[in-house]
Every structure is written in C-alpha cells, then in structure tokens.
Amino acid sequence: MRTVDTREVRLYSPLVPAIVAICTAAEGEDVEIIMNDIPAFNDAKEYLAEQGIGFREIYDGETMILQFRR
C-alpha cells in the first residue's frame, strides 16, 4: 500500500501530493492518503468520485484518511 501523508505540507496545497498519488497509482495499487485539511480532503473525495474510483473514509480526531484501490 502506498501511503501519502499530507499533514506537514506547508508550501502548497496538500491537495497537490494527493492528486499526484491518485494519478500515478498503478492499476490495482492500494493507496492511502492522510490529511488534516478539510477543504483539500473534500476536493480529493470529489475528484475520486468524478473518476469513478470507490474509496473509504476514516476519521480519527483531526486526521482524515482516504483509502482506495486504483
């Protein structure tokens, strides 16, 4: 499983590494994206839904996790 943790991203939107992970994942690869930015998290969910990629949402305090298989 590829894990991308965007919680420490400060120089640009945490959505950037999330979208890179989504777009570069190999067919059948499991991906986990860890975020703490609500607008970026919602945008990532919207993008996955638009691409027809099912995902799982996990909430742990201020941390949000998206898991999906490409």
PDB file of N, CA and C in Angstrom, residues 3-10 12-15 17 32-37 60 62-65:
ATOM      1  N   THR A   3       1.360   4.992   0.937  1.00  0.00           N
ATOM      2  CA  THR A   3       0.810   5.946   1.894  1.00  0.00           C
ATOM      3  C   THR A   3       1.386   7.324   1.614  1.00  0.00           C
ATOM      4  N   VAL A   4       0.499   8.305   1.487  1.00  0.00           N
ATOM      5  CA  VAL A   4       0.902   9.695   1.264  1.00  0.00           C
ATOM      6  C   VAL A   4       0.349  10.511   2.434  1.00  0.00           C
ATOM      7  N   ASP A   5       1.256  11.083   3.219  1.00  0.00           N
ATOM      8  CA  ASP A   5       0.869  11.875   4.386  1.00  0.00           C
ATOM      9  C   ASP A   5       1.040  13.354   4.046  1.00  0.00           C
ATOM     10  N   THR A   6      -0.063  14.077   3.944  1.00  0.00           N
ATOM     11  CA  THR A   6      -0.015  15.491   3.548  1.00  0.00           C
ATOM     12  C   THR A   6      -0.138  16.435   4.742  1.00  0.00           C
ATOM     13  N   ARG A   7      -0.108  15.920   5.953  1.00  0.00           N
ATOM     14  CA  ARG A   7      -0.348  16.755   7.133  1.00  0.00           C
ATOM     15  C   ARG A   7       0.725  17.817   7.363  1.00  0.00           C
ATOM     16  N   GLU A   8       1.920  17.594   6.883  1.00  0.00           N
ATOM     17  CA  GLU A   8       3.005  18.553   7.112  1.00  0.00           C
ATOM     18  C   GLU A   8       3.254  19.468   5.915  1.00  0.00           C
ATOM     19  N   VAL A   9       2.448  19.378   4.864  1.00  0.00           N
ATOM     20  CA  VAL A   9       2.639  20.215   3.679  1.00  0.00           C
ATOM     21  C   VAL A   9       2.298  21.656   4.038  1.00  0.00           C
ATOM     22  N   ARG A  10       3.259  22.556   3.823  1.00  0.00           N
ATOM     23  CA  ARG A  10       3.059  23.963   4.188  1.00  0.00           C
ATOM     24  C   ARG A  10       3.260  24.909   3.003  1.00  0.00           C
ATOM     25  N   TYR A  12       2.517  24.541  -0.223  1.00  0.00           N
ATOM     26  CA  TYR A  12       1.481  24.493  -1.251  1.00  0.00           C
ATOM     27  C   TYR A  12       0.314  23.677  -0.708  1.00  0.00           C
ATOM     28  N   SER A  13      -0.722  23.580  -1.476  1.00  0.00           N
ATOM     29  CA  SER A  13      -1.915  22.862  -1.039  1.00  0.00           C
ATOM     30  C   SER A  13      -1.621  21.384  -0.819  1.00  0.00           C
ATOM     31  N   PRO A  14      -2.142  20.796   0.251  1.00  0.00           N
ATOM     32  CA  PRO A  14      -1.984  19.358   0.468  1.00  0.00           C
ATOM     33  C   PRO A  14      -2.710  18.545  -0.604  1.00  0.00           C
ATOM     34  N   LEU A  15      -3.530  19.202  -1.390  1.00  0.00           N
ATOM     35  CA  LEU A  15      -4.218  18.512  -2.476  1.00  0.00           C
ATOM     36  C   LEU A  15      -3.233  18.083  -3.568  1.00  0.00           C
ATOM     37  N   PRO A  17       0.026  16.718  -3.493  1.00  0.00           N
ATOM     38  CA  PRO A  17       0.537  15.345  -3.408  1.00  0.00           C
ATOM     39  C   PRO A  17      -0.570  14.286  -3.425  1.00  0.00           C
ATOM     40  N   GLU A  32      -3.318   5.074   0.288  1.00  0.00           N
ATOM     41  CA  GLU A  32      -3.863   5.696   1.489  1.00  0.00           C
ATOM     42  C   GLU A  32      -3.339   7.130   1.535  1.00  0.00           C
ATOM     43  N   ILE A  33      -4.257   8.078   1.644  1.00  0.00           N
ATOM     44  CA  ILE A  33      -3.889   9.493   1.720  1.00  0.00           C
ATOM     45  C   ILE A  33      -4.328  10.025   3.076  1.00  0.00           C
ATOM     46  N   ILE A  34      -3.365  10.544   3.835  1.00  0.00           N
ATOM     47  CA  ILE A  34      -3.634  11.057   5.181  1.00  0.00           C
ATOM     48  C   ILE A  34      -3.635  12.583   5.105  1.00  0.00           C
ATOM     49  N   MET A  35      -4.702  13.200   5.606  1.00  0.00           N
ATOM     50  CA  MET A  35      -4.844  14.654   5.506  1.00  0.00           C
ATOM     51  C   MET A  35      -5.375  15.222   6.818  1.00  0.00           C
ATOM     52  N   ASN A  36      -5.169  16.534   6.994  1.00  0.00           N
ATOM     53  CA  ASN A  36      -5.795  17.246   8.107  1.00  0.00           C
ATOM     54  C   ASN A  36      -6.358  18.590   7.631  1.00  0.00           C
ATOM     55  N   ASP A  37      -6.514  18.739   6.326  1.00  0.00           N
ATOM     56  CA  ASP A  37      -7.063  19.946   5.712  1.00  0.00           C
ATOM     57  C   ASP A  37      -8.432  19.584   5.128  1.00  0.00           C
ATOM     58  N   ASP A  60     -10.166  10.214  12.371  1.00  0.00           N
ATOM     59  CA  ASP A  60      -9.517   9.965  13.653  1.00  0.00           C
ATOM     60  C   ASP A  60      -9.131  11.319  14.241  1.00  0.00           C
ATOM     61  N   GLU A  62      -8.584  14.961  14.298  1.00  0.00           N
ATOM     62  CA  GLU A  62      -8.397  15.947  13.237  1.00  0.00           C
ATOM     63  C   GLU A  62      -7.790  15.336  11.979  1.00  0.00           C
ATOM     64  N   THR A  63      -7.466  14.060  12.024  1.00  0.00           N
ATOM     65  CA  THR A  63      -6.873  13.379  10.881  1.00  0.00           C
ATOM     66  C   THR A  63      -7.956  12.678  10.068  1.00  0.00           C
ATOM     67  N   MET A  64      -7.855  12.829   8.746  1.00  0.00           N
ATOM     68  CA  MET A  64      -8.785  12.182   7.829  1.00  0.00           C
ATOM     69  C   MET A  64      -7.980  11.318   6.862  1.00  0.00           C
ATOM     70  N   ILE A  65      -8.474  10.143   6.564  1.00  0.00           N
ATOM     71  CA  ILE A  65      -7.760   9.214   5.698  1.00  0.00           C
ATOM     72  C   ILE A  65      -8.678   8.758   4.582  1.00  0.00           C
TER      73      ILE A  65
END
